[in-house]
PDB file of C-alpha atoms in Angstrom:
ATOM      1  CA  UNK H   1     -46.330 -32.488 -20.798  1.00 67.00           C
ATOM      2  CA  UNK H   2     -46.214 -36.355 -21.959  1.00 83.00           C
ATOM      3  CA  UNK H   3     -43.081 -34.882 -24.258  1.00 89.00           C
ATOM      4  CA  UNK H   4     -41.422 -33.360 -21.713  1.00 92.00           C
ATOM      5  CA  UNK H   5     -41.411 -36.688 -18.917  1.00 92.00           C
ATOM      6  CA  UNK H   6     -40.471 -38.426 -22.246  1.00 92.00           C
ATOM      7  CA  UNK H   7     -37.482 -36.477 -23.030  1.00 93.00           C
ATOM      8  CA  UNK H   8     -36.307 -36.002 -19.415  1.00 94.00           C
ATOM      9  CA  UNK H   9     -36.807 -40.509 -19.683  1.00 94.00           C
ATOM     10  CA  UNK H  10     -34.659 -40.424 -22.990  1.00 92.00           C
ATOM     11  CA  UNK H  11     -31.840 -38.186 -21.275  1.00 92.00           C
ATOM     12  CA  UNK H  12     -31.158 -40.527 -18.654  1.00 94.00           C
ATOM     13  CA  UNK H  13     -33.360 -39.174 -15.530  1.00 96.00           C
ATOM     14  CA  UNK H  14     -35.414 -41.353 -14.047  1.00 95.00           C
ATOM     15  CA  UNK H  15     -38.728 -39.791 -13.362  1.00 94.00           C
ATOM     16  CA  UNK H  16     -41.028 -40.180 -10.382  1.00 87.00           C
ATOM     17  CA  UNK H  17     -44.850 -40.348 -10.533  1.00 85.00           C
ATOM     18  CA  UNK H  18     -45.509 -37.178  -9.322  1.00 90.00           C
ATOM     19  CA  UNK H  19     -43.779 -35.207 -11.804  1.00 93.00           C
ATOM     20  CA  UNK H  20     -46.241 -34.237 -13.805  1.00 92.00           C
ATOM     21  CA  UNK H  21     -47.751 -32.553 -11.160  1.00 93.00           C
ATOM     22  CA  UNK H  22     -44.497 -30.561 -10.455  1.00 94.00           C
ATOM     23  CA  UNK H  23     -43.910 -29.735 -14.130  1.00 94.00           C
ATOM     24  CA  UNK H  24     -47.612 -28.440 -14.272  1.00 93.00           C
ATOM     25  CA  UNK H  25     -47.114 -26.199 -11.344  1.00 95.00           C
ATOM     26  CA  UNK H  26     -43.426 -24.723 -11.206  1.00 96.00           C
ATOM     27  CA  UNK H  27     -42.825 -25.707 -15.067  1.00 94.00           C
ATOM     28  CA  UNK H  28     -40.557 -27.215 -17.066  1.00 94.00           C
ATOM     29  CA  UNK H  29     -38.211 -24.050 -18.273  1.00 94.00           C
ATOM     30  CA  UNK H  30     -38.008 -22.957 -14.363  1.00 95.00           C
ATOM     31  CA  UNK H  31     -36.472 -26.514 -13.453  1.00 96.00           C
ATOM     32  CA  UNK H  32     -34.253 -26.649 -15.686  1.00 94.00           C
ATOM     33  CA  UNK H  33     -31.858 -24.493 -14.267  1.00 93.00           C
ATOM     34  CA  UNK H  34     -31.844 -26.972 -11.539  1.00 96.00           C
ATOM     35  CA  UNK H  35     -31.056 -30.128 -13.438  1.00 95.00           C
ATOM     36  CA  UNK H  36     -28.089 -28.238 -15.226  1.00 93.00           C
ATOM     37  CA  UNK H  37     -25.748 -29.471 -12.380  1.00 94.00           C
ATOM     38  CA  UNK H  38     -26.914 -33.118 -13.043  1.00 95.00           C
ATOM     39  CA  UNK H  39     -25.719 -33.182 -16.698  1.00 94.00           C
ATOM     40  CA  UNK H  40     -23.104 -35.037 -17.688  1.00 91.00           C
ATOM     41  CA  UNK H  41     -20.064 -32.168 -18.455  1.00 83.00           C
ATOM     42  CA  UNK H  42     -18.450 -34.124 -22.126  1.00 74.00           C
ATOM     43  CA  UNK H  43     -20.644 -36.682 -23.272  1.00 70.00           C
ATOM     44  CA  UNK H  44     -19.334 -37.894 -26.001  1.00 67.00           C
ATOM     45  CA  UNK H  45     -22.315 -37.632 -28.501  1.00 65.00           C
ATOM     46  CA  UNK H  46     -22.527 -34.246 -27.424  1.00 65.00           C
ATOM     47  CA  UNK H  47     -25.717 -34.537 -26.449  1.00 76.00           C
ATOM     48  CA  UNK H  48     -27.375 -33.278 -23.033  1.00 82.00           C
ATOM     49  CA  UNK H  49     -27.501 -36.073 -20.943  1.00 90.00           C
ATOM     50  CA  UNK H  50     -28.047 -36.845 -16.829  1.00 94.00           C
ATOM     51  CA  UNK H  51     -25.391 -38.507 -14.887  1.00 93.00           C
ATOM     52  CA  UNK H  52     -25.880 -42.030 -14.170  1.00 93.00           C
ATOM     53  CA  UNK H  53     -28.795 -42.062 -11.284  1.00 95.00           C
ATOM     54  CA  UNK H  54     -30.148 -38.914 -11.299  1.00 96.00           C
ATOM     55  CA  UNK H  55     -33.609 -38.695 -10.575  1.00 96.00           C
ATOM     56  CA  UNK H  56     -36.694 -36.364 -10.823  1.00 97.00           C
ATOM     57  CA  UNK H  57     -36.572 -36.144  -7.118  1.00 96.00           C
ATOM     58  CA  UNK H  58     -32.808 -35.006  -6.768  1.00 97.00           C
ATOM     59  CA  UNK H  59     -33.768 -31.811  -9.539  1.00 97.00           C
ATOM     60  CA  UNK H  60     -36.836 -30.908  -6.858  1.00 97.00           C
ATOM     61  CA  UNK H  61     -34.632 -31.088  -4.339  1.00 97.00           C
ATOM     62  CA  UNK H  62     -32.232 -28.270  -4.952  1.00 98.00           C
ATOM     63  CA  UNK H  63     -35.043 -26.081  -6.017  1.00 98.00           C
ATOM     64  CA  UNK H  64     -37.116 -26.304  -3.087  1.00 98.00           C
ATOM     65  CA  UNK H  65     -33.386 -25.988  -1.594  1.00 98.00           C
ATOM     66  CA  UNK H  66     -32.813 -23.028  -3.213  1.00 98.00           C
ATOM     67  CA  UNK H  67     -36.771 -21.737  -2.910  1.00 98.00           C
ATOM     68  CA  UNK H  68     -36.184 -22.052   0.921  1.00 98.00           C
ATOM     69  CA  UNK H  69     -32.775 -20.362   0.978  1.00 98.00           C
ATOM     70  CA  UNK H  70     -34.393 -17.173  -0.811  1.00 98.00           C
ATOM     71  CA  UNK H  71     -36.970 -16.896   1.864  1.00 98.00           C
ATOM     72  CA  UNK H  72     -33.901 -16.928   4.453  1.00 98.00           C
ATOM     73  CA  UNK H  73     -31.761 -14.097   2.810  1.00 98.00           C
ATOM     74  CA  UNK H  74     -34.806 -12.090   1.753  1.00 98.00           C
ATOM     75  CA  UNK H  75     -35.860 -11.990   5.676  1.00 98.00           C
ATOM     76  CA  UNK H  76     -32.036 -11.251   6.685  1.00 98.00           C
ATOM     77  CA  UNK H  77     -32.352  -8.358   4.111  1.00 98.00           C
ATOM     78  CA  UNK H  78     -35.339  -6.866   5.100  1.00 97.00           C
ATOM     79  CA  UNK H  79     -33.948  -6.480   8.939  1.00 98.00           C
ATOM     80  CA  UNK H  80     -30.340  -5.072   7.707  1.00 98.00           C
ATOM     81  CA  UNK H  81     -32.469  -2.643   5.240  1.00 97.00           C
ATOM     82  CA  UNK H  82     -34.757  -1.464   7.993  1.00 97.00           C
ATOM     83  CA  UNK H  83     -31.588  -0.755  10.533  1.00 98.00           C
ATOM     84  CA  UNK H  84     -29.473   1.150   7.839  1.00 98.00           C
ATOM     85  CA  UNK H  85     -32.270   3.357   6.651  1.00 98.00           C
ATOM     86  CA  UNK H  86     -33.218   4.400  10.054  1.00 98.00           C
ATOM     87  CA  UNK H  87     -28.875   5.066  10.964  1.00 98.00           C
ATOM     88  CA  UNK H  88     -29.571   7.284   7.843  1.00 98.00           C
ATOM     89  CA  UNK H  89     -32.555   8.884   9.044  1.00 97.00           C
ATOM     90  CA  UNK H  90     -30.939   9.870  12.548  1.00 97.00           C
ATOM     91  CA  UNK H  91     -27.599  11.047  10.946  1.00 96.00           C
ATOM     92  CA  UNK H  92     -29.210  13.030   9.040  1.00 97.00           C
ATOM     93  CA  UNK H  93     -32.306  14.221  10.707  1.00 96.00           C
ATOM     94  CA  UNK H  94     -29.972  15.105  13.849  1.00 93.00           C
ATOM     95  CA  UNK H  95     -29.375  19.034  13.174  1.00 85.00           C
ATOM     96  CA  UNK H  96     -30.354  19.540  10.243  1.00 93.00           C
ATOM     97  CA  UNK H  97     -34.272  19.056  10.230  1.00 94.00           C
ATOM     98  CA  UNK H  98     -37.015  16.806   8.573  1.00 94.00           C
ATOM     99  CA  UNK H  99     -36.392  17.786   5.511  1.00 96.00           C
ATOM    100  CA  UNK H 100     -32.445  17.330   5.267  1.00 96.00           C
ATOM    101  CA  UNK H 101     -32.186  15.085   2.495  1.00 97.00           C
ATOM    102  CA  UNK H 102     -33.753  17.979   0.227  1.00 97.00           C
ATOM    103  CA  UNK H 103     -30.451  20.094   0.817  1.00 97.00           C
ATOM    104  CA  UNK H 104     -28.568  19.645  -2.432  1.00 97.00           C
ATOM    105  CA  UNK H 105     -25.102  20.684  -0.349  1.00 97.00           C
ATOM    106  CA  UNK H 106     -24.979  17.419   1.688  1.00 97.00           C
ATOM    107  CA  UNK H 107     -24.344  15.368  -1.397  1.00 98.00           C
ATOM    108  CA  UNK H 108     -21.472  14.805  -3.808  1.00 97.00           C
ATOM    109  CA  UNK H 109     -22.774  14.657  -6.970  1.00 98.00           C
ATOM    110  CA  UNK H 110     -25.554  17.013  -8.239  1.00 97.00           C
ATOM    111  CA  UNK H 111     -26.464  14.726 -11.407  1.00 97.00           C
ATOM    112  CA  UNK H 112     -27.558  11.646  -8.979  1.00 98.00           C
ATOM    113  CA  UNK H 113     -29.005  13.977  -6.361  1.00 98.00           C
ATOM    114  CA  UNK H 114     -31.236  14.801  -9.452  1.00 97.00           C
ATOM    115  CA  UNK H 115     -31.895  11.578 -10.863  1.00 97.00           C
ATOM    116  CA  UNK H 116     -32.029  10.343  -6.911  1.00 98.00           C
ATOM    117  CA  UNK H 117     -34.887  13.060  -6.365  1.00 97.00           C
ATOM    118  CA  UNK H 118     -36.832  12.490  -9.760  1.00 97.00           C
ATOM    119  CA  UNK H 119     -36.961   9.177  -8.501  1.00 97.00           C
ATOM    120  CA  UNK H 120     -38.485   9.447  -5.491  1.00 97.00           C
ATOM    121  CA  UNK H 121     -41.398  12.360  -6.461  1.00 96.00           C
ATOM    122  CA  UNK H 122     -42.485   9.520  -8.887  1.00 96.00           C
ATOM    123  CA  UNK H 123     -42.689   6.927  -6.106  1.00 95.00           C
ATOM    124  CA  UNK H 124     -43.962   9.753  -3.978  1.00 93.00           C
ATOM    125  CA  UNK H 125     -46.973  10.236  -6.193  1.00 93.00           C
ATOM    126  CA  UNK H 126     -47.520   6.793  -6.725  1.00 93.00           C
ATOM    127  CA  UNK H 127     -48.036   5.702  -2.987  1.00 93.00           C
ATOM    128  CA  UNK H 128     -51.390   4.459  -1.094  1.00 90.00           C
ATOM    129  CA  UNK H 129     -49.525   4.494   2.292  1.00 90.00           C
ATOM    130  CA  UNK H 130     -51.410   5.883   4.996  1.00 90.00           C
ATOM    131  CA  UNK H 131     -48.947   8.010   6.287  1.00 87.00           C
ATOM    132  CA  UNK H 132     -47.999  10.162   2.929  1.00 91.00           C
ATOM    133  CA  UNK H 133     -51.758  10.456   1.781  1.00 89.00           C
ATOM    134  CA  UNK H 134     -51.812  11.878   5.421  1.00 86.00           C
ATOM    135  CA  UNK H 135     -48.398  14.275   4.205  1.00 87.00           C
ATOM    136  CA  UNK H 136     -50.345  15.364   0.806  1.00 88.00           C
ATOM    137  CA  UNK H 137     -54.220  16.355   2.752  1.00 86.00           C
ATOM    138  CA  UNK H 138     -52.478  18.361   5.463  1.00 86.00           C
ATOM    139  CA  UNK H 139     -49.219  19.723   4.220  1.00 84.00           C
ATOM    140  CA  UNK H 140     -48.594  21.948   0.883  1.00 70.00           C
ATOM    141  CA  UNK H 141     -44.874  22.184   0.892  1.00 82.00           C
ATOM    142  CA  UNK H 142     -42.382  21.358   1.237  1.00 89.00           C
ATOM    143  CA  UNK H 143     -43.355  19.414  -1.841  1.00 90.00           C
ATOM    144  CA  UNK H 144     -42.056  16.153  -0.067  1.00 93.00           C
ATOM    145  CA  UNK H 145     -42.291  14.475   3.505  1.00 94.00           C
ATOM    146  CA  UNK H 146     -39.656  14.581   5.911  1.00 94.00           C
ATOM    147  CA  UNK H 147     -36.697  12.019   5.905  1.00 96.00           C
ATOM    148  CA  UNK H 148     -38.385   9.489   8.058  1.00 95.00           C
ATOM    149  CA  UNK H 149     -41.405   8.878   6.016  1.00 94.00           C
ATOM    150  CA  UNK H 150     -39.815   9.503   2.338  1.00 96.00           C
ATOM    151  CA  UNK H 151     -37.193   6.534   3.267  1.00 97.00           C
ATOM    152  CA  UNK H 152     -39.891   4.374   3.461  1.00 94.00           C
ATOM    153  CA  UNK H 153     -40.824   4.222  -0.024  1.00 95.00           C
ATOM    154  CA  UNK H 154     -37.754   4.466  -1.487  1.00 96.00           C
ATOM    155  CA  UNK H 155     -37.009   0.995  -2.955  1.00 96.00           C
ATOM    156  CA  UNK H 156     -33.412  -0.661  -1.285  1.00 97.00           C
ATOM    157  CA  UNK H 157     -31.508   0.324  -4.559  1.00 96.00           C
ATOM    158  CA  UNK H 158     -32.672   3.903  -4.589  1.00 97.00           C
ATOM    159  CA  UNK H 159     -31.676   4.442  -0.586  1.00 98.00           C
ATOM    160  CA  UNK H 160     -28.149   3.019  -1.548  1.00 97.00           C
ATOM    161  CA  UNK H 161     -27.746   5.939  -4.046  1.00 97.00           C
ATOM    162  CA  UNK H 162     -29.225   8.208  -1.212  1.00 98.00           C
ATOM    163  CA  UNK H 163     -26.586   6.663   0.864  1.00 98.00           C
ATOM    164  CA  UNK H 164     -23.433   6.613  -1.666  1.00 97.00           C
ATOM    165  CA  UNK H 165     -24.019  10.018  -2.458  1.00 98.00           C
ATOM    166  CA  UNK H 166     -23.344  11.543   0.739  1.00 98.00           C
ATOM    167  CA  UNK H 167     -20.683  14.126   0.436  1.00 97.00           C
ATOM    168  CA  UNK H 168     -19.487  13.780   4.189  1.00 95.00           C
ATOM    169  CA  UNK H 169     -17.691  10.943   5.002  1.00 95.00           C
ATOM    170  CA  UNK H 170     -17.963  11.307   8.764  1.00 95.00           C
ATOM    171  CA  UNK H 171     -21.754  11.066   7.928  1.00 96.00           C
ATOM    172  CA  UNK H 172     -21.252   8.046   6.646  1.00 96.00           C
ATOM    173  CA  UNK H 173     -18.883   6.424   8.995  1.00 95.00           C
ATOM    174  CA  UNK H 174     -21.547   7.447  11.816  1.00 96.00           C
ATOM    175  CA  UNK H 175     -24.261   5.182   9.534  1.00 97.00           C
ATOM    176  CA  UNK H 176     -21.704   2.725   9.410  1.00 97.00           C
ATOM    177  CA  UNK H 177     -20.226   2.413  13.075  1.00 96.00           C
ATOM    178  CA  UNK H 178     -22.790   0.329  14.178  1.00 97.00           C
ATOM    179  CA  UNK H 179     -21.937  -2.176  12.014  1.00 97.00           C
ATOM    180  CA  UNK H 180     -17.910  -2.018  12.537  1.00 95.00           C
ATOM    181  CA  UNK H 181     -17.774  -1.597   8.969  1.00 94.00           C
ATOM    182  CA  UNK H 182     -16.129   1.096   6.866  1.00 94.00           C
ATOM    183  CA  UNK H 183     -18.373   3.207   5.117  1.00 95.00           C
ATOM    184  CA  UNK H 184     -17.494   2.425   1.686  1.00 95.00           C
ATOM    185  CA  UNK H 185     -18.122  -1.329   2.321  1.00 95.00           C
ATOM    186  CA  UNK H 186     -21.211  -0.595   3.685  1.00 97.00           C
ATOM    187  CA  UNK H 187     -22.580   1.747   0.713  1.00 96.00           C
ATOM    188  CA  UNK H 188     -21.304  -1.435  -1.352  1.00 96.00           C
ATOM    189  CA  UNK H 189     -22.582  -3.990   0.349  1.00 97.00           C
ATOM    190  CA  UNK H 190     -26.417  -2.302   0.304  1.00 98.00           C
ATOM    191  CA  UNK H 191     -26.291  -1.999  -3.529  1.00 97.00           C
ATOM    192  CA  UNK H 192     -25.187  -5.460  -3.872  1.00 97.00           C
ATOM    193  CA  UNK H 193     -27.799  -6.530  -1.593  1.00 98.00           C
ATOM    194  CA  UNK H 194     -30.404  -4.352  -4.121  1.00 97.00           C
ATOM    195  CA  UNK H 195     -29.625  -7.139  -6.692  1.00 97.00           C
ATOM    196  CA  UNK H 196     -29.582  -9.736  -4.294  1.00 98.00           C
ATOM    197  CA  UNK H 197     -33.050  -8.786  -3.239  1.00 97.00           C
ATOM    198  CA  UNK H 198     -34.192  -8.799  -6.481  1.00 97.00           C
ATOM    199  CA  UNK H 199     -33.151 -12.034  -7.715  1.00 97.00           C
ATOM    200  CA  UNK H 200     -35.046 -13.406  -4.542  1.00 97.00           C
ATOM    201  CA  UNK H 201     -38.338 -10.901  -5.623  1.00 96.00           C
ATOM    202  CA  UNK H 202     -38.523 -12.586  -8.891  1.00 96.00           C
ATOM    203  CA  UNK H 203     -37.778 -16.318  -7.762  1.00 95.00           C
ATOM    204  CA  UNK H 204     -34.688 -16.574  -9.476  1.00 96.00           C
ATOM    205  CA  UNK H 205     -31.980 -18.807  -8.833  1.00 97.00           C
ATOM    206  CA  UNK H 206     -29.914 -17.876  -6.239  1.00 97.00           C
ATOM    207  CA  UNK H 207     -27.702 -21.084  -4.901  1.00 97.00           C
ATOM    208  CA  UNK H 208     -25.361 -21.330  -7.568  1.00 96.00           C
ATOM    209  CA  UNK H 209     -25.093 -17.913  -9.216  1.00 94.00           C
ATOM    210  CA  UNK H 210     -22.758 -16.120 -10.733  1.00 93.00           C
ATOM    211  CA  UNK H 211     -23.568 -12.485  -8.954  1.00 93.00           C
ATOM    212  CA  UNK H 212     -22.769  -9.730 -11.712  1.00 92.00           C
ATOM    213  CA  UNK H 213     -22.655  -7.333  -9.048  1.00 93.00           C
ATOM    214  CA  UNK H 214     -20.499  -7.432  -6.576  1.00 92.00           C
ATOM    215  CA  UNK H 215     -19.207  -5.865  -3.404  1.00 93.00           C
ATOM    216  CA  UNK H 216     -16.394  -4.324  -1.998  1.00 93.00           C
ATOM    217  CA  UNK H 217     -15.327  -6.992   0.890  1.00 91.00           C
ATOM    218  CA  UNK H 218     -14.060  -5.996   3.987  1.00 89.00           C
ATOM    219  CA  UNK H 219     -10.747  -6.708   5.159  1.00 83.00           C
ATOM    220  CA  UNK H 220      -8.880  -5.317   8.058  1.00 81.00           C
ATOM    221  CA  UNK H 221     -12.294  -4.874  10.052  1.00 82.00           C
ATOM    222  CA  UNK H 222     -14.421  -6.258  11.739  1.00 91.00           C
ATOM    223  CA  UNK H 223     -11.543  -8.991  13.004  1.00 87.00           C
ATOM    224  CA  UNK H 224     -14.266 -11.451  12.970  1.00 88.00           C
ATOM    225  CA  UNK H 225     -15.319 -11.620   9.445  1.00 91.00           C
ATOM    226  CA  UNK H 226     -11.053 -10.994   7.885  1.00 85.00           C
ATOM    227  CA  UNK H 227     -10.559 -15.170   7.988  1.00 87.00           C
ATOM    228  CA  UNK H 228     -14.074 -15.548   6.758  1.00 94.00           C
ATOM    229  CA  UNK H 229     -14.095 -13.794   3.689  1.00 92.00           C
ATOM    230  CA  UNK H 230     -13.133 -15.380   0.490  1.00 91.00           C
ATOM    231  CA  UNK H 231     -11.170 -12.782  -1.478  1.00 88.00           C
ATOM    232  CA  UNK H 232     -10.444 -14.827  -4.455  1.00 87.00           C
ATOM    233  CA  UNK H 233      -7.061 -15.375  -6.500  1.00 85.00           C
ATOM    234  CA  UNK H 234      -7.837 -11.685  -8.211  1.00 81.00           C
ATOM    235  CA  UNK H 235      -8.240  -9.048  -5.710  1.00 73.00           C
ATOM    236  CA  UNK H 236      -9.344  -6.767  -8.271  1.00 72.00           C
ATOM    237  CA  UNK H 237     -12.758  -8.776  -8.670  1.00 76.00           C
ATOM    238  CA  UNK H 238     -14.343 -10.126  -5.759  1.00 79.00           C
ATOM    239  CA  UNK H 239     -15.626 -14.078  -6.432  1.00 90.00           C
ATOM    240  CA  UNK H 240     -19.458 -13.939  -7.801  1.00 93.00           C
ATOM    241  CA  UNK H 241     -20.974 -16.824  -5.742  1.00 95.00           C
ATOM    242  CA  UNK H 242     -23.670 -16.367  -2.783  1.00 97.00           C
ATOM    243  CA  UNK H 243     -20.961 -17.434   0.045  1.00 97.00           C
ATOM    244  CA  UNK H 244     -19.436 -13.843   1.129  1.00 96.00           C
ATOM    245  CA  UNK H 245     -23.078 -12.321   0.685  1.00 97.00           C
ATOM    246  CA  UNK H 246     -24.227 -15.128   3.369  1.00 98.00           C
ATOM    247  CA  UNK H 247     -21.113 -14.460   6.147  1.00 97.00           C
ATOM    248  CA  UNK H 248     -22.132 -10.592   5.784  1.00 97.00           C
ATOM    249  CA  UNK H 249     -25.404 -11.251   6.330  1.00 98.00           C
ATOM    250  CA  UNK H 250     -24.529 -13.328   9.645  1.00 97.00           C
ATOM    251  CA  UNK H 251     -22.600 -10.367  10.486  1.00 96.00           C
ATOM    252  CA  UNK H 252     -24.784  -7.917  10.118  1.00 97.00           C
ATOM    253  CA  UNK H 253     -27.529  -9.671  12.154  1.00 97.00           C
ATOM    254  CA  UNK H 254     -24.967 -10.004  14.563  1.00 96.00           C
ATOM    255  CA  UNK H 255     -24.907  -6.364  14.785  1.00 96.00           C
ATOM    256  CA  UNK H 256     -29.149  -5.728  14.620  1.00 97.00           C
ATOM    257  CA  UNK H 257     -30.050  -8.683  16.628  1.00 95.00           C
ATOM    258  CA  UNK H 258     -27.715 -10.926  18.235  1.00 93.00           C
ATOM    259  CA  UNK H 259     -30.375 -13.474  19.136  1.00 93.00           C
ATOM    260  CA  UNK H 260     -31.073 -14.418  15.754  1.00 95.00           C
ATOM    261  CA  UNK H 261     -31.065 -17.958  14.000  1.00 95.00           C
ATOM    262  CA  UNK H 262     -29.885 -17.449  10.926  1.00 97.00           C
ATOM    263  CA  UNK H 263     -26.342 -19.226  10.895  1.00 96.00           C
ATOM    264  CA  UNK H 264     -28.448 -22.796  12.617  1.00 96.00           C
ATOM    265  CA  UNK H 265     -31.105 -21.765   9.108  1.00 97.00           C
ATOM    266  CA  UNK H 266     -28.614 -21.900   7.043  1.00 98.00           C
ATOM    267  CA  UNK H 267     -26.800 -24.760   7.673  1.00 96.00           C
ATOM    268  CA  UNK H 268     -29.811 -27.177   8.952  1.00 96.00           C
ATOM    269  CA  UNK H 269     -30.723 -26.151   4.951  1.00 98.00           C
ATOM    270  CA  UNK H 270     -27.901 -27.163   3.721  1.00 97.00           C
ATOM    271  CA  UNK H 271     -27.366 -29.866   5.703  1.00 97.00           C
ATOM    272  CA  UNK H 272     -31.284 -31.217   5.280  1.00 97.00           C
ATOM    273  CA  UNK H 273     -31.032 -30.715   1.456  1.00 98.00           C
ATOM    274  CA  UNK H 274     -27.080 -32.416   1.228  1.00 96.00           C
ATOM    275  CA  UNK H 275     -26.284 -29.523  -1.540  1.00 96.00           C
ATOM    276  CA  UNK H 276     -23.074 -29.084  -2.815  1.00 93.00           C
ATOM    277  CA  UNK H 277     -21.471 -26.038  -0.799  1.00 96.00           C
ATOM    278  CA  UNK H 278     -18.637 -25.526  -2.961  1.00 94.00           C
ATOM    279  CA  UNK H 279     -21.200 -24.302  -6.318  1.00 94.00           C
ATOM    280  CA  UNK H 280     -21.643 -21.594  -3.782  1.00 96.00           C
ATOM    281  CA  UNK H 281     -18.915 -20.438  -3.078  1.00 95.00           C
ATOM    282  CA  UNK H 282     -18.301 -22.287   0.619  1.00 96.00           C
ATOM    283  CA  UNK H 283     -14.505 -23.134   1.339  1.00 93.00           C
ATOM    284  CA  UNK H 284     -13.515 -26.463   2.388  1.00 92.00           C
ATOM    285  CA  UNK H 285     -13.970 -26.870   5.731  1.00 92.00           C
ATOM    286  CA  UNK H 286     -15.937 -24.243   6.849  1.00 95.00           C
ATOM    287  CA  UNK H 287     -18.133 -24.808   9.407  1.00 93.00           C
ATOM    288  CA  UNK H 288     -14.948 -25.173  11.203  1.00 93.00           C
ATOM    289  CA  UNK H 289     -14.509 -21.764  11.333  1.00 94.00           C
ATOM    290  CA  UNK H 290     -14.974 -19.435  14.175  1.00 92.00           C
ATOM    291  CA  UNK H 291     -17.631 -17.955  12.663  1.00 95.00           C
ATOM    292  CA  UNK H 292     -19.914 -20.789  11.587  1.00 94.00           C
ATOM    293  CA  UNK H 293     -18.688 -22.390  14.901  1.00 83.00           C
ATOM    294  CA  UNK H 294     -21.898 -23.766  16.938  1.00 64.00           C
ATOM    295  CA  UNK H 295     -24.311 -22.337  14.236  1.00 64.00           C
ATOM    296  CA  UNK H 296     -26.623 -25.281  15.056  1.00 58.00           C
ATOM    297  CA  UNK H 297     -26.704 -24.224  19.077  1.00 59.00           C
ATOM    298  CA  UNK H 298     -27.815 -20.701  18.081  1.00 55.00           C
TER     299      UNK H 298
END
């Protein structure tokens, strides 16, 4: 630890008294993705060095910043996740039984029904929930539960397969008309949200990412997210930062529970922490949107 405070010293940081105990307990390799932006870009010995000023404190800054903003998506997620699976439960439960999602004709391709079905038995045996061990001591077959209990431990990237695979598009346009969205950007946006989830599962960085998987951004509809959206120069390749995954998010909870806070979160965050917006993605000028409009009156 004395080597690591020294070398941090020798680079240029300046390093508080309490650092040790920070390097002890969150650890030297996991900040150091957070003192990246405080490097100098070309020194000219080539060596890794801090910009002028930059202290211990500034590093443990952005990742409590960025420790905080995970805890704000990850709750965002879990309320869009709960809302789509139970649109998917209804649309498909609605005429066609408890068992519905068994019925290999409803989806469009038969190798990831499969591999979508393997998938679930093996979380199916695994689980301690009350409710299955309830499904296995009182029913035989069919071999699985009905829709409404076998969504429930399906991980978020496994229901988006569920989801994707649908053969019927007015079955997933119904899903999807609650959220003004058109289905395909709704399928996308739930896979997307499957990485998401995970980077915040495994307390990774999230602020400044480069997302390698991306989603299909709406456009046309809903009018209130088209001027929000940044499309990027390329519209073959959507930009990789954490900014378009944040408006959908807004909009989405706009949808599920319009008396939410998560727009006055976000920016009392940002504006607490004095990050740099643009590493994420933010356009200039932004909270003079519409949309961002009044987020701290929420």
């Amino acid at each position: 630890m004395p080597k690591q405070i020294e070398l941090l010293a020798r680079r240029g940081m300046k390093v508080t008294e309490d650092a040790v105990h920070f390097l002890t307990h969150i650890g030297y390799y996991r900040l150091r993705g957070y003192w990246i932006p405080f490097e100098e870009t070309n020194p000219p010995d080539g060596e890794h060095r801090f910009r002028e000023g930059t202290t211990f404190n500034d590093v443990l800054n952005l990742y409590v910043f960025d420790r905080e903003l995970r805890l704000l998506v990850t709750d965002a997620i879990e309320r869009i996740e709960v809302s789509a699976r139970n649109q998917w439960v209804d649309a498909l439960a609605q005429g066609r039984g408890a068992h519905a999602y068994l019925d290999s004709e409803l989806f469009l391709s038969q190798r990831q029904f499969g591999r979508c079905l393997a998938e679930l038995s093996s979380e199916y045996d695994r689980s301690k929930e009350t409710h299955i061990k309830h499904y296995k001591k009182k029913y035989g077959e069919p071999d699985l539960p009905p829709i409404w209990a076998a969504v429930d431990i399906m991980t978020l990237g496994q229901f988006s397969h569920w989801l994707s695979n649908l053969k019927s598009k007015a079955l997933k346009s119904r899903i999807a008309k609650p959220y003004g969205l058109d289905e395909e950007v709704l399928c996308s946006f739930l896979h997307h949200l499957s990485v998401i989830r995970n980077i915040c599962a495994h307390h990774g960085r999230l602020w400044n990412r480069r997302v390698t998987v991306t989603m299909k951004l709406p456009r046309s509809k809903p009018a209130e997210l088209a001027g929000v959206i940044d499309h990027g120069p390329d519209p073959n390749q959507a930009p990789r930062k954490i900014y378009n995954t944040l408006a959908v998010l807004a909009w989405f909870l706009d949808c599920i529970c319009p008396e939410h806070h998560f727009r006055q979160r976000l920016t009392t965050l940002i504006d607490t922490h004095r990050v740099d917006t643009s590493a994420m993605g933010f356009p200039e000028g932004w909270l003079e949107l519409e949309f961002w409009k009044g987020a701290n009156d929420e």
